[in-house]
């Protein structure tokens, strides 16, 4: 199987290299660094997208259209929005709200609602979520608030939780899931908390690499289980 893996920032790439070593091959396609691995008999194409929804959506489409991947995976770090989301907590994204997508002045819809969905939430693939839970039953399914904004303010984090019942926030999930769902490619997103509900940029910088290593380790266990 051809599997695409999207990682956004330098700390996540470093964590991947620590866990997986150097790739079999690497190239730059459409300005995106692509590393190729063989994992448990699968071809794994790792795209370093850059941070943000637009970069992530572009990388997702490249992996699907150019490399023909049959599944999209994403691991990364995120902000916790509740006290339960402690540092390095690892979770599965069940659904995403893209909270800075807003056409409410034009259409009678909710903030975050895209035309192809009945509400503001973009769903992840239920079969892949079930597979991940088989591998790591402790993983919690969460709602992710996603937008092109780093959220460091405890007040804003509390507001996102209140508005969307979200437990984490980050900057790529909406772009990945929108692209994957539109193309009919299943996607799974594994996140680890790098800054807590009361933490901000300093905590993020201190914890990012450790949290990323936690997330990639979990994801590799899931890849090993695919098609067993």
mmCIF file with all atom_site columns, C-alpha atoms in Angstrom:
data_model
loop_
_atom_site.group_PDB
_atom_site.id
_atom_site.type_symbol
_atom_site.label_atom_id
_atom_site.label_alt_id
_atom_site.label_comp_id
_atom_site.label_asym_id
_atom_site.label_entity_id
_atom_site.label_seq_id
_atom_site.pdbx_PDB_ins_code
_atom_site.Cartn_x
_atom_site.Cartn_y
_atom_site.Cartn_z
_atom_site.occupancy
_atom_site.B_iso_or_equiv
_atom_site.pdbx_formal_charge
_atom_site.auth_seq_id
_atom_site.auth_comp_id
_atom_site.auth_asym_id
_atom_site.auth_atom_id
_atom_site.pdbx_PDB_model_num
ATOM 1   C CA . UNK A 1 1   ? 0.000   0.000  0.000  1.00 0.00 ? 1   UNK A CA 1
ATOM 2   C CA . UNK A 1 2   ? 1.096   3.554  -0.695 1.00 0.00 ? 2   UNK A CA 1
ATOM 3   C CA . UNK A 1 3   ? 0.686   5.707  2.418  1.00 0.00 ? 3   UNK A CA 1
ATOM 4   C CA . UNK A 1 4   ? 1.145   9.461  2.663  1.00 0.00 ? 4   UNK A CA 1
ATOM 5   C CA . UNK A 1 5   ? 2.326   11.057 5.891  1.00 0.00 ? 5   UNK A CA 1
ATOM 6   C CA . UNK A 1 6   ? 2.140   14.812 6.431  1.00 0.00 ? 6   UNK A CA 1
ATOM 7   C CA . UNK A 1 7   ? 4.342   16.589 8.955  1.00 0.00 ? 7   UNK A CA 1
ATOM 8   C CA . UNK A 1 8   ? 4.353   20.347 9.312  1.00 0.00 ? 8   UNK A CA 1
ATOM 9   C CA . UNK A 1 9   ? 7.273   21.767 11.272 1.00 0.00 ? 9   UNK A CA 1
ATOM 10  C CA . UNK A 1 10  ? 10.958  21.175 11.971 1.00 0.00 ? 10  UNK A CA 1
ATOM 11  C CA . UNK A 1 11  ? 10.434  19.590 15.400 1.00 0.00 ? 11  UNK A CA 1
ATOM 12  C CA . UNK A 1 12  ? 8.085   17.012 13.890 1.00 0.00 ? 12  UNK A CA 1
ATOM 13  C CA . UNK A 1 13  ? 10.585  16.188 11.134 1.00 0.00 ? 13  UNK A CA 1
ATOM 14  C CA . UNK A 1 14  ? 13.330  15.763 13.749 1.00 0.00 ? 14  UNK A CA 1
ATOM 15  C CA . UNK A 1 15  ? 11.112  13.402 15.736 1.00 0.00 ? 15  UNK A CA 1
ATOM 16  C CA . UNK A 1 16  ? 10.393  11.364 12.616 1.00 0.00 ? 16  UNK A CA 1
ATOM 17  C CA . UNK A 1 17  ? 14.089  11.080 11.752 1.00 0.00 ? 17  UNK A CA 1
ATOM 18  C CA . UNK A 1 18  ? 14.837  10.008 15.325 1.00 0.00 ? 18  UNK A CA 1
ATOM 19  C CA . UNK A 1 19  ? 12.253  7.217  15.132 1.00 0.00 ? 19  UNK A CA 1
ATOM 20  C CA . UNK A 1 20  ? 12.692  6.143  11.493 1.00 0.00 ? 20  UNK A CA 1
ATOM 21  C CA . UNK A 1 21  ? 16.217  7.069  10.477 1.00 0.00 ? 21  UNK A CA 1
ATOM 22  C CA . UNK A 1 22  ? 17.269  8.372  7.097  1.00 0.00 ? 22  UNK A CA 1
ATOM 23  C CA . UNK A 1 23  ? 14.918  7.776  4.148  1.00 0.00 ? 23  UNK A CA 1
ATOM 24  C CA . UNK A 1 24  ? 15.500  5.442  1.217  1.00 0.00 ? 24  UNK A CA 1
ATOM 25  C CA . UNK A 1 25  ? 15.150  8.419  -1.122 1.00 0.00 ? 25  UNK A CA 1
ATOM 26  C CA . UNK A 1 26  ? 14.219  12.081 -1.023 1.00 0.00 ? 26  UNK A CA 1
ATOM 27  C CA . UNK A 1 27  ? 13.181  14.727 -3.536 1.00 0.00 ? 27  UNK A CA 1
ATOM 28  C CA . UNK A 1 28  ? 11.510  18.105 -3.771 1.00 0.00 ? 28  UNK A CA 1
ATOM 29  C CA . UNK A 1 29  ? 8.226   18.180 -5.702 1.00 0.00 ? 29  UNK A CA 1
ATOM 30  C CA . UNK A 1 30  ? 6.247   21.407 -6.139 1.00 0.00 ? 30  UNK A CA 1
ATOM 31  C CA . UNK A 1 31  ? 8.398   22.983 -3.443 1.00 0.00 ? 31  UNK A CA 1
ATOM 32  C CA . UNK A 1 32  ? 7.600   20.247 -0.892 1.00 0.00 ? 32  UNK A CA 1
ATOM 33  C CA . UNK A 1 33  ? 10.285  17.988 0.597  1.00 0.00 ? 33  UNK A CA 1
ATOM 34  C CA . UNK A 1 34  ? 9.291   14.338 0.138  1.00 0.00 ? 34  UNK A CA 1
ATOM 35  C CA . UNK A 1 35  ? 11.046  11.470 1.927  1.00 0.00 ? 35  UNK A CA 1
ATOM 36  C CA . UNK A 1 36  ? 10.361  7.851  1.001  1.00 0.00 ? 36  UNK A CA 1
ATOM 37  C CA . UNK A 1 37  ? 10.476  4.914  3.439  1.00 0.00 ? 37  UNK A CA 1
ATOM 38  C CA . UNK A 1 38  ? 9.494   1.263  3.412  1.00 0.00 ? 38  UNK A CA 1
ATOM 39  C CA . UNK A 1 39  ? 7.562   0.401  6.569  1.00 0.00 ? 39  UNK A CA 1
ATOM 40  C CA . UNK A 1 40  ? 6.219   -3.115 7.102  1.00 0.00 ? 40  UNK A CA 1
ATOM 41  C CA . UNK A 1 41  ? 5.988   -3.626 3.354  1.00 0.00 ? 41  UNK A CA 1
ATOM 42  C CA . UNK A 1 42  ? 4.219   -0.316 2.708  1.00 0.00 ? 42  UNK A CA 1
ATOM 43  C CA . UNK A 1 43  ? 5.604   2.547  0.640  1.00 0.00 ? 43  UNK A CA 1
ATOM 44  C CA . UNK A 1 44  ? 5.539   5.568  2.936  1.00 0.00 ? 44  UNK A CA 1
ATOM 45  C CA . UNK A 1 45  ? 5.842   9.050  1.420  1.00 0.00 ? 45  UNK A CA 1
ATOM 46  C CA . UNK A 1 46  ? 6.528   11.715 4.037  1.00 0.00 ? 46  UNK A CA 1
ATOM 47  C CA . UNK A 1 47  ? 5.709   15.294 3.036  1.00 0.00 ? 47  UNK A CA 1
ATOM 48  C CA . UNK A 1 48  ? 7.095   18.227 5.015  1.00 0.00 ? 48  UNK A CA 1
ATOM 49  C CA . UNK A 1 49  ? 4.194   20.574 4.344  1.00 0.00 ? 49  UNK A CA 1
ATOM 50  C CA . UNK A 1 50  ? 5.036   23.622 6.437  1.00 0.00 ? 50  UNK A CA 1
ATOM 51  C CA . UNK A 1 51  ? 2.700   25.045 9.059  1.00 0.00 ? 51  UNK A CA 1
ATOM 52  C CA . UNK A 1 52  ? -0.874  26.033 8.276  1.00 0.00 ? 52  UNK A CA 1
ATOM 53  C CA . UNK A 1 53  ? -4.028  24.873 6.520  1.00 0.00 ? 53  UNK A CA 1
ATOM 54  C CA . UNK A 1 54  ? -3.071  25.936 2.976  1.00 0.00 ? 54  UNK A CA 1
ATOM 55  C CA . UNK A 1 55  ? 0.347   24.289 3.104  1.00 0.00 ? 55  UNK A CA 1
ATOM 56  C CA . UNK A 1 56  ? -1.190  21.137 4.595  1.00 0.00 ? 56  UNK A CA 1
ATOM 57  C CA . UNK A 1 57  ? -3.964  20.957 1.980  1.00 0.00 ? 57  UNK A CA 1
ATOM 58  C CA . UNK A 1 58  ? -1.412  21.386 -0.813 1.00 0.00 ? 58  UNK A CA 1
ATOM 59  C CA . UNK A 1 59  ? 0.759   18.589 0.567  1.00 0.00 ? 59  UNK A CA 1
ATOM 60  C CA . UNK A 1 60  ? -2.263  16.309 0.941  1.00 0.00 ? 60  UNK A CA 1
ATOM 61  C CA . UNK A 1 61  ? -3.299  16.896 -2.671 1.00 0.00 ? 61  UNK A CA 1
ATOM 62  C CA . UNK A 1 62  ? 0.263   16.341 -3.918 1.00 0.00 ? 62  UNK A CA 1
ATOM 63  C CA . UNK A 1 63  ? 0.511   13.006 -2.105 1.00 0.00 ? 63  UNK A CA 1
ATOM 64  C CA . UNK A 1 64  ? -2.812  11.888 -3.554 1.00 0.00 ? 64  UNK A CA 1
ATOM 65  C CA . UNK A 1 65  ? -2.491  13.189 -7.122 1.00 0.00 ? 65  UNK A CA 1
ATOM 66  C CA . UNK A 1 66  ? 1.246   12.834 -7.782 1.00 0.00 ? 66  UNK A CA 1
ATOM 67  C CA . UNK A 1 67  ? 2.255   9.863  -5.633 1.00 0.00 ? 67  UNK A CA 1
ATOM 68  C CA . UNK A 1 68  ? -1.060  7.984  -5.690 1.00 0.00 ? 68  UNK A CA 1
ATOM 69  C CA . UNK A 1 69  ? -1.285  7.365  -1.950 1.00 0.00 ? 69  UNK A CA 1
ATOM 70  C CA . UNK A 1 70  ? -4.253  5.297  -0.781 1.00 0.00 ? 70  UNK A CA 1
ATOM 71  C CA . UNK A 1 71  ? -4.260  6.615  2.775  1.00 0.00 ? 71  UNK A CA 1
ATOM 72  C CA . UNK A 1 72  ? -3.235  9.853  4.467  1.00 0.00 ? 72  UNK A CA 1
ATOM 73  C CA . UNK A 1 73  ? -1.738  10.034 7.937  1.00 0.00 ? 73  UNK A CA 1
ATOM 74  C CA . UNK A 1 74  ? -0.738  13.052 9.951  1.00 0.00 ? 74  UNK A CA 1
ATOM 75  C CA . UNK A 1 75  ? 1.077   13.271 13.234 1.00 0.00 ? 75  UNK A CA 1
ATOM 76  C CA . UNK A 1 76  ? 1.901   16.462 14.993 1.00 0.00 ? 76  UNK A CA 1
ATOM 77  C CA . UNK A 1 77  ? 1.785   18.643 18.026 1.00 0.00 ? 77  UNK A CA 1
ATOM 78  C CA . UNK A 1 78  ? -1.157  20.652 19.279 1.00 0.00 ? 78  UNK A CA 1
ATOM 79  C CA . UNK A 1 79  ? -2.390  22.929 22.024 1.00 0.00 ? 79  UNK A CA 1
ATOM 80  C CA . UNK A 1 80  ? -4.513  21.524 24.829 1.00 0.00 ? 80  UNK A CA 1
ATOM 81  C CA . UNK A 1 81  ? -7.786  23.312 25.547 1.00 0.00 ? 81  UNK A CA 1
ATOM 82  C CA . UNK A 1 82  ? -8.835  21.516 28.746 1.00 0.00 ? 82  UNK A CA 1
ATOM 83  C CA . UNK A 1 83  ? -7.064  20.507 31.971 1.00 0.00 ? 83  UNK A CA 1
ATOM 84  C CA . UNK A 1 84  ? -7.350  16.857 30.881 1.00 0.00 ? 84  UNK A CA 1
ATOM 85  C CA . UNK A 1 85  ? -5.109  17.544 27.893 1.00 0.00 ? 85  UNK A CA 1
ATOM 86  C CA . UNK A 1 86  ? -1.844  17.409 29.815 1.00 0.00 ? 86  UNK A CA 1
ATOM 87  C CA . UNK A 1 87  ? 1.556   17.818 28.166 1.00 0.00 ? 87  UNK A CA 1
ATOM 88  C CA . UNK A 1 88  ? 2.388   14.952 25.790 1.00 0.00 ? 88  UNK A CA 1
ATOM 89  C CA . UNK A 1 89  ? -1.135  13.530 25.964 1.00 0.00 ? 89  UNK A CA 1
ATOM 90  C CA . UNK A 1 90  ? -1.632  11.627 22.697 1.00 0.00 ? 90  UNK A CA 1
ATOM 91  C CA . UNK A 1 91  ? -5.037  11.687 21.029 1.00 0.00 ? 91  UNK A CA 1
ATOM 92  C CA . UNK A 1 92  ? -6.923  10.782 17.848 1.00 0.00 ? 92  UNK A CA 1
ATOM 93  C CA . UNK A 1 93  ? -8.769  13.511 15.984 1.00 0.00 ? 93  UNK A CA 1
ATOM 94  C CA . UNK A 1 94  ? -12.382 12.363 15.556 1.00 0.00 ? 94  UNK A CA 1
ATOM 95  C CA . UNK A 1 95  ? -13.556 15.537 13.833 1.00 0.00 ? 95  UNK A CA 1
ATOM 96  C CA . UNK A 1 96  ? -12.344 19.051 13.110 1.00 0.00 ? 96  UNK A CA 1
ATOM 97  C CA . UNK A 1 97  ? -13.922 22.492 13.079 1.00 0.00 ? 97  UNK A CA 1
ATOM 98  C CA . UNK A 1 98  ? -12.179 25.056 10.860 1.00 0.00 ? 98  UNK A CA 1
ATOM 99  C CA . UNK A 1 99  ? -13.181 27.960 13.055 1.00 0.00 ? 99  UNK A CA 1
ATOM 100 C CA . UNK A 1 100 ? -11.884 30.806 10.885 1.00 0.00 ? 100 UNK A CA 1
ATOM 101 C CA . UNK A 1 101 ? -13.922 29.666 7.861  1.00 0.00 ? 101 UNK A CA 1
ATOM 102 C CA . UNK A 1 102 ? -16.882 32.057 8.008  1.00 0.00 ? 102 UNK A CA 1
ATOM 103 C CA . UNK A 1 103 ? -19.475 32.726 5.291  1.00 0.00 ? 103 UNK A CA 1
ATOM 104 C CA . UNK A 1 104 ? -22.317 33.483 7.668  1.00 0.00 ? 104 UNK A CA 1
ATOM 105 C CA . UNK A 1 105 ? -22.911 36.934 6.173  1.00 0.00 ? 105 UNK A CA 1
ATOM 106 C CA . UNK A 1 106 ? -23.739 35.239 2.869  1.00 0.00 ? 106 UNK A CA 1
ATOM 107 C CA . UNK A 1 107 ? -25.362 31.929 3.799  1.00 0.00 ? 107 UNK A CA 1
ATOM 108 C CA . UNK A 1 108 ? -27.493 30.652 6.707  1.00 0.00 ? 108 UNK A CA 1
ATOM 109 C CA . UNK A 1 109 ? -24.816 28.255 8.020  1.00 0.00 ? 109 UNK A CA 1
ATOM 110 C CA . UNK A 1 110 ? -22.631 27.933 11.090 1.00 0.00 ? 110 UNK A CA 1
ATOM 111 C CA . UNK A 1 111 ? -19.113 29.304 11.342 1.00 0.00 ? 111 UNK A CA 1
ATOM 112 C CA . UNK A 1 112 ? -16.851 26.542 10.065 1.00 0.00 ? 112 UNK A CA 1
ATOM 113 C CA . UNK A 1 113 ? -19.502 24.844 7.922  1.00 0.00 ? 113 UNK A CA 1
ATOM 114 C CA . UNK A 1 114 ? -18.485 23.835 4.396  1.00 0.00 ? 114 UNK A CA 1
ATOM 115 C CA . UNK A 1 115 ? -21.136 23.219 1.679  1.00 0.00 ? 115 UNK A CA 1
ATOM 116 C CA . UNK A 1 116 ? -20.657 19.443 1.561  1.00 0.00 ? 116 UNK A CA 1
ATOM 117 C CA . UNK A 1 117 ? -21.238 18.970 5.305  1.00 0.00 ? 117 UNK A CA 1
ATOM 118 C CA . UNK A 1 118 ? -24.431 19.140 7.327  1.00 0.00 ? 118 UNK A CA 1
ATOM 119 C CA . UNK A 1 119 ? -22.769 20.983 10.213 1.00 0.00 ? 119 UNK A CA 1
ATOM 120 C CA . UNK A 1 120 ? -19.492 22.664 11.168 1.00 0.00 ? 120 UNK A CA 1
ATOM 121 C CA . UNK A 1 121 ? -17.579 19.447 11.833 1.00 0.00 ? 121 UNK A CA 1
ATOM 122 C CA . UNK A 1 122 ? -15.326 17.699 9.295  1.00 0.00 ? 122 UNK A CA 1
ATOM 123 C CA . UNK A 1 123 ? -15.108 13.969 10.135 1.00 0.00 ? 123 UNK A CA 1
ATOM 124 C CA . UNK A 1 124 ? -12.041 11.735 10.107 1.00 0.00 ? 124 UNK A CA 1
ATOM 125 C CA . UNK A 1 125 ? -12.203 8.140  8.873  1.00 0.00 ? 125 UNK A CA 1
ATOM 126 C CA . UNK A 1 126 ? -14.041 5.910  11.351 1.00 0.00 ? 126 UNK A CA 1
ATOM 127 C CA . UNK A 1 127 ? -12.346 2.678  10.216 1.00 0.00 ? 127 UNK A CA 1
ATOM 128 C CA . UNK A 1 128 ? -8.872  4.102  10.729 1.00 0.00 ? 128 UNK A CA 1
ATOM 129 C CA . UNK A 1 129 ? -9.901  5.461  14.112 1.00 0.00 ? 129 UNK A CA 1
ATOM 130 C CA . UNK A 1 130 ? -11.093 1.968  15.101 1.00 0.00 ? 130 UNK A CA 1
ATOM 131 C CA . UNK A 1 131 ? -7.775  0.482  13.923 1.00 0.00 ? 131 UNK A CA 1
ATOM 132 C CA . UNK A 1 132 ? -5.841  3.036  15.957 1.00 0.00 ? 132 UNK A CA 1
ATOM 133 C CA . UNK A 1 133 ? -7.899  2.212  19.036 1.00 0.00 ? 133 UNK A CA 1
ATOM 134 C CA . UNK A 1 134 ? -7.127  -1.494 18.573 1.00 0.00 ? 134 UNK A CA 1
ATOM 135 C CA . UNK A 1 135 ? -3.423  -0.711 18.595 1.00 0.00 ? 135 UNK A CA 1
ATOM 136 C CA . UNK A 1 136 ? -3.553  1.877  21.407 1.00 0.00 ? 136 UNK A CA 1
ATOM 137 C CA . UNK A 1 137 ? -6.827  1.590  23.368 1.00 0.00 ? 137 UNK A CA 1
ATOM 138 C CA . UNK A 1 138 ? -5.764  4.440  25.642 1.00 0.00 ? 138 UNK A CA 1
ATOM 139 C CA . UNK A 1 139 ? -5.998  6.963  22.804 1.00 0.00 ? 139 UNK A CA 1
ATOM 140 C CA . UNK A 1 140 ? -8.794  9.450  23.358 1.00 0.00 ? 140 UNK A CA 1
ATOM 141 C CA . UNK A 1 141 ? -10.960 10.651 20.467 1.00 0.00 ? 141 UNK A CA 1
ATOM 142 C CA . UNK A 1 142 ? -11.211 14.449 20.449 1.00 0.00 ? 142 UNK A CA 1
ATOM 143 C CA . UNK A 1 143 ? -12.632 17.394 18.578 1.00 0.00 ? 143 UNK A CA 1
ATOM 144 C CA . UNK A 1 144 ? -9.908  19.601 17.090 1.00 0.00 ? 144 UNK A CA 1
ATOM 145 C CA . UNK A 1 145 ? -10.307 23.353 16.558 1.00 0.00 ? 145 UNK A CA 1
ATOM 146 C CA . UNK A 1 146 ? -8.115  24.165 13.570 1.00 0.00 ? 146 UNK A CA 1
ATOM 147 C CA . UNK A 1 147 ? -7.173  27.447 11.886 1.00 0.00 ? 147 UNK A CA 1
ATOM 148 C CA . UNK A 1 148 ? -4.176  29.391 10.590 1.00 0.00 ? 148 UNK A CA 1
ATOM 149 C CA . UNK A 1 149 ? -3.536  30.822 14.043 1.00 0.00 ? 149 UNK A CA 1
ATOM 150 C CA . UNK A 1 150 ? -1.207  29.823 16.852 1.00 0.00 ? 150 UNK A CA 1
ATOM 151 C CA . UNK A 1 151 ? -3.273  30.048 20.031 1.00 0.00 ? 151 UNK A CA 1
ATOM 152 C CA . UNK A 1 152 ? -1.235  30.820 23.137 1.00 0.00 ? 152 UNK A CA 1
ATOM 153 C CA . UNK A 1 153 ? -3.746  32.747 25.218 1.00 0.00 ? 153 UNK A CA 1
ATOM 154 C CA . UNK A 1 154 ? -5.436  30.713 27.998 1.00 0.00 ? 154 UNK A CA 1
ATOM 155 C CA . UNK A 1 155 ? -8.544  32.860 27.542 1.00 0.00 ? 155 UNK A CA 1
ATOM 156 C CA . UNK A 1 156 ? -8.765  32.076 23.824 1.00 0.00 ? 156 UNK A CA 1
ATOM 157 C CA . UNK A 1 157 ? -8.158  28.387 24.498 1.00 0.00 ? 157 UNK A CA 1
ATOM 158 C CA . UNK A 1 158 ? -11.026 28.345 26.985 1.00 0.00 ? 158 UNK A CA 1
ATOM 159 C CA . UNK A 1 159 ? -13.229 30.133 24.445 1.00 0.00 ? 159 UNK A CA 1
ATOM 160 C CA . UNK A 1 160 ? -12.500 27.569 21.722 1.00 0.00 ? 160 UNK A CA 1
ATOM 161 C CA . UNK A 1 161 ? -13.417 24.777 24.093 1.00 0.00 ? 161 UNK A CA 1
ATOM 162 C CA . UNK A 1 162 ? -16.631 26.543 25.065 1.00 0.00 ? 162 UNK A CA 1
ATOM 163 C CA . UNK A 1 163 ? -17.661 27.334 21.489 1.00 0.00 ? 163 UNK A CA 1
ATOM 164 C CA . UNK A 1 164 ? -16.892 23.998 19.842 1.00 0.00 ? 164 UNK A CA 1
ATOM 165 C CA . UNK A 1 165 ? -16.463 21.460 22.674 1.00 0.00 ? 165 UNK A CA 1
ATOM 166 C CA . UNK A 1 166 ? -12.930 21.075 21.286 1.00 0.00 ? 166 UNK A CA 1
ATOM 167 C CA . UNK A 1 167 ? -10.149 19.606 23.390 1.00 0.00 ? 167 UNK A CA 1
ATOM 168 C CA . UNK A 1 168 ? -7.173  20.517 21.205 1.00 0.00 ? 168 UNK A CA 1
ATOM 169 C CA . UNK A 1 169 ? -6.237  23.192 18.666 1.00 0.00 ? 169 UNK A CA 1
ATOM 170 C CA . UNK A 1 170 ? -3.690  23.324 15.859 1.00 0.00 ? 170 UNK A CA 1
ATOM 171 C CA . UNK A 1 171 ? -3.115  24.566 12.296 1.00 0.00 ? 171 UNK A CA 1
ATOM 172 C CA . UNK A 1 172 ? -3.280  21.721 9.734  1.00 0.00 ? 172 UNK A CA 1
ATOM 173 C CA . UNK A 1 173 ? -6.083  19.236 10.402 1.00 0.00 ? 173 UNK A CA 1
ATOM 174 C CA . UNK A 1 174 ? -8.863  21.028 8.527  1.00 0.00 ? 174 UNK A CA 1
ATOM 175 C CA . UNK A 1 175 ? -6.810  21.333 5.339  1.00 0.00 ? 175 UNK A CA 1
ATOM 176 C CA . UNK A 1 176 ? -5.820  17.667 5.455  1.00 0.00 ? 176 UNK A CA 1
ATOM 177 C CA . UNK A 1 177 ? -9.279  16.278 6.169  1.00 0.00 ? 177 UNK A CA 1
ATOM 178 C CA . UNK A 1 178 ? -11.072 18.503 3.665  1.00 0.00 ? 178 UNK A CA 1
ATOM 179 C CA . UNK A 1 179 ? -8.684  17.370 0.921  1.00 0.00 ? 179 UNK A CA 1
ATOM 180 C CA . UNK A 1 180 ? -8.719  13.705 1.912  1.00 0.00 ? 180 UNK A CA 1
ATOM 181 C CA . UNK A 1 181 ? -12.506 13.536 2.163  1.00 0.00 ? 181 UNK A CA 1
ATOM 182 C CA . UNK A 1 182 ? -13.019 15.316 -1.142 1.00 0.00 ? 182 UNK A CA 1
ATOM 183 C CA . UNK A 1 183 ? -10.659 12.858 -2.860 1.00 0.00 ? 183 UNK A CA 1
ATOM 184 C CA . UNK A 1 184 ? -12.172 9.806  -1.161 1.00 0.00 ? 184 UNK A CA 1
ATOM 185 C CA . UNK A 1 185 ? -8.916  8.908  0.616  1.00 0.00 ? 185 UNK A CA 1
ATOM 186 C CA . UNK A 1 186 ? -9.150  7.811  4.270  1.00 0.00 ? 186 UNK A CA 1
ATOM 187 C CA . UNK A 1 187 ? -7.195  9.951  6.727  1.00 0.00 ? 187 UNK A CA 1
ATOM 188 C CA . UNK A 1 188 ? -6.059  9.532  10.324 1.00 0.00 ? 188 UNK A CA 1
ATOM 189 C CA . UNK A 1 189 ? -4.647  12.301 12.519 1.00 0.00 ? 189 UNK A CA 1
ATOM 190 C CA . UNK A 1 190 ? -2.646  11.601 15.686 1.00 0.00 ? 190 UNK A CA 1
ATOM 191 C CA . UNK A 1 191 ? -1.729  14.574 17.884 1.00 0.00 ? 191 UNK A CA 1
ATOM 192 C CA . UNK A 1 192 ? 0.328   15.094 21.033 1.00 0.00 ? 192 UNK A CA 1
ATOM 193 C CA . UNK A 1 193 ? -0.072  18.089 23.325 1.00 0.00 ? 193 UNK A CA 1
ATOM 194 C CA . UNK A 1 194 ? 2.905   20.457 23.327 1.00 0.00 ? 194 UNK A CA 1
ATOM 195 C CA . UNK A 1 195 ? 1.299   23.349 25.257 1.00 0.00 ? 195 UNK A CA 1
ATOM 196 C CA . UNK A 1 196 ? -1.382  22.973 27.901 1.00 0.00 ? 196 UNK A CA 1
ATOM 197 C CA . UNK A 1 197 ? -4.584  24.934 28.425 1.00 0.00 ? 197 UNK A CA 1
ATOM 198 C CA . UNK A 1 198 ? -2.672  27.510 30.455 1.00 0.00 ? 198 UNK A CA 1
ATOM 199 C CA . UNK A 1 199 ? 0.559   27.307 28.435 1.00 0.00 ? 199 UNK A CA 1
ATOM 200 C CA . UNK A 1 200 ? 1.664   29.373 25.467 1.00 0.00 ? 200 UNK A CA 1
ATOM 201 C CA . UNK A 1 201 ? 4.608   29.890 23.140 1.00 0.00 ? 201 UNK A CA 1
ATOM 202 C CA . UNK A 1 202 ? 7.314   29.282 25.757 1.00 0.00 ? 202 UNK A CA 1
ATOM 203 C CA . UNK A 1 203 ? 5.818   25.957 26.827 1.00 0.00 ? 203 UNK A CA 1
ATOM 204 C CA . UNK A 1 204 ? 5.351   25.017 23.153 1.00 0.00 ? 204 UNK A CA 1
ATOM 205 C CA . UNK A 1 205 ? 9.025   25.677 22.396 1.00 0.00 ? 205 UNK A CA 1
ATOM 206 C CA . UNK A 1 206 ? 10.137  23.649 25.410 1.00 0.00 ? 206 UNK A CA 1
ATOM 207 C CA . UNK A 1 207 ? 7.907   20.637 24.786 1.00 0.00 ? 207 UNK A CA 1
ATOM 208 C CA . UNK A 1 208 ? 7.443   20.473 21.007 1.00 0.00 ? 208 UNK A CA 1
ATOM 209 C CA . UNK A 1 209 ? 10.099  17.884 20.222 1.00 0.00 ? 209 UNK A CA 1
ATOM 210 C CA . UNK A 1 210 ? 9.170   15.536 23.080 1.00 0.00 ? 210 UNK A CA 1
ATOM 211 C CA . UNK A 1 211 ? 5.485   15.711 22.172 1.00 0.00 ? 211 UNK A CA 1
ATOM 212 C CA . UNK A 1 212 ? 6.246   15.052 18.500 1.00 0.00 ? 212 UNK A CA 1
ATOM 213 C CA . UNK A 1 213 ? 8.282   11.948 19.371 1.00 0.00 ? 213 UNK A CA 1
ATOM 214 C CA . UNK A 1 214 ? 5.333   10.648 21.379 1.00 0.00 ? 214 UNK A CA 1
ATOM 215 C CA . UNK A 1 215 ? 2.974   11.136 18.431 1.00 0.00 ? 215 UNK A CA 1
ATOM 216 C CA . UNK A 1 216 ? 5.213   9.564  15.768 1.00 0.00 ? 216 UNK A CA 1
ATOM 217 C CA . UNK A 1 217 ? 5.905   6.529  17.964 1.00 0.00 ? 217 UNK A CA 1
ATOM 218 C CA . UNK A 1 218 ? 2.178   5.895  18.275 1.00 0.00 ? 218 UNK A CA 1
ATOM 219 C CA . UNK A 1 219 ? 1.638   6.359  14.546 1.00 0.00 ? 219 UNK A CA 1
ATOM 220 C CA . UNK A 1 220 ? 4.348   3.848  13.623 1.00 0.00 ? 220 UNK A CA 1
ATOM 221 C CA . UNK A 1 221 ? 2.612   1.211  15.751 1.00 0.00 ? 221 UNK A CA 1
ATOM 222 C CA . UNK A 1 222 ? -0.566  1.865  13.785 1.00 0.00 ? 222 UNK A CA 1
ATOM 223 C CA . UNK A 1 223 ? 1.233   1.555  10.426 1.00 0.00 ? 223 UNK A CA 1
ATOM 224 C CA . UNK A 1 224 ? 2.601   -1.823 11.553 1.00 0.00 ? 224 UNK A CA 1
ATOM 225 C CA . UNK A 1 225 ? -0.978  -2.999 12.115 1.00 0.00 ? 225 UNK A CA 1
ATOM 226 C CA . UNK A 1 226 ? -2.320  -1.986 8.684  1.00 0.00 ? 226 UNK A CA 1
ATOM 227 C CA . UNK A 1 227 ? -3.334  -5.004 6.569  1.00 0.00 ? 227 UNK A CA 1
ATOM 228 C CA . UNK A 1 228 ? -2.096  -7.527 9.109  1.00 0.00 ? 228 UNK A CA 1
#
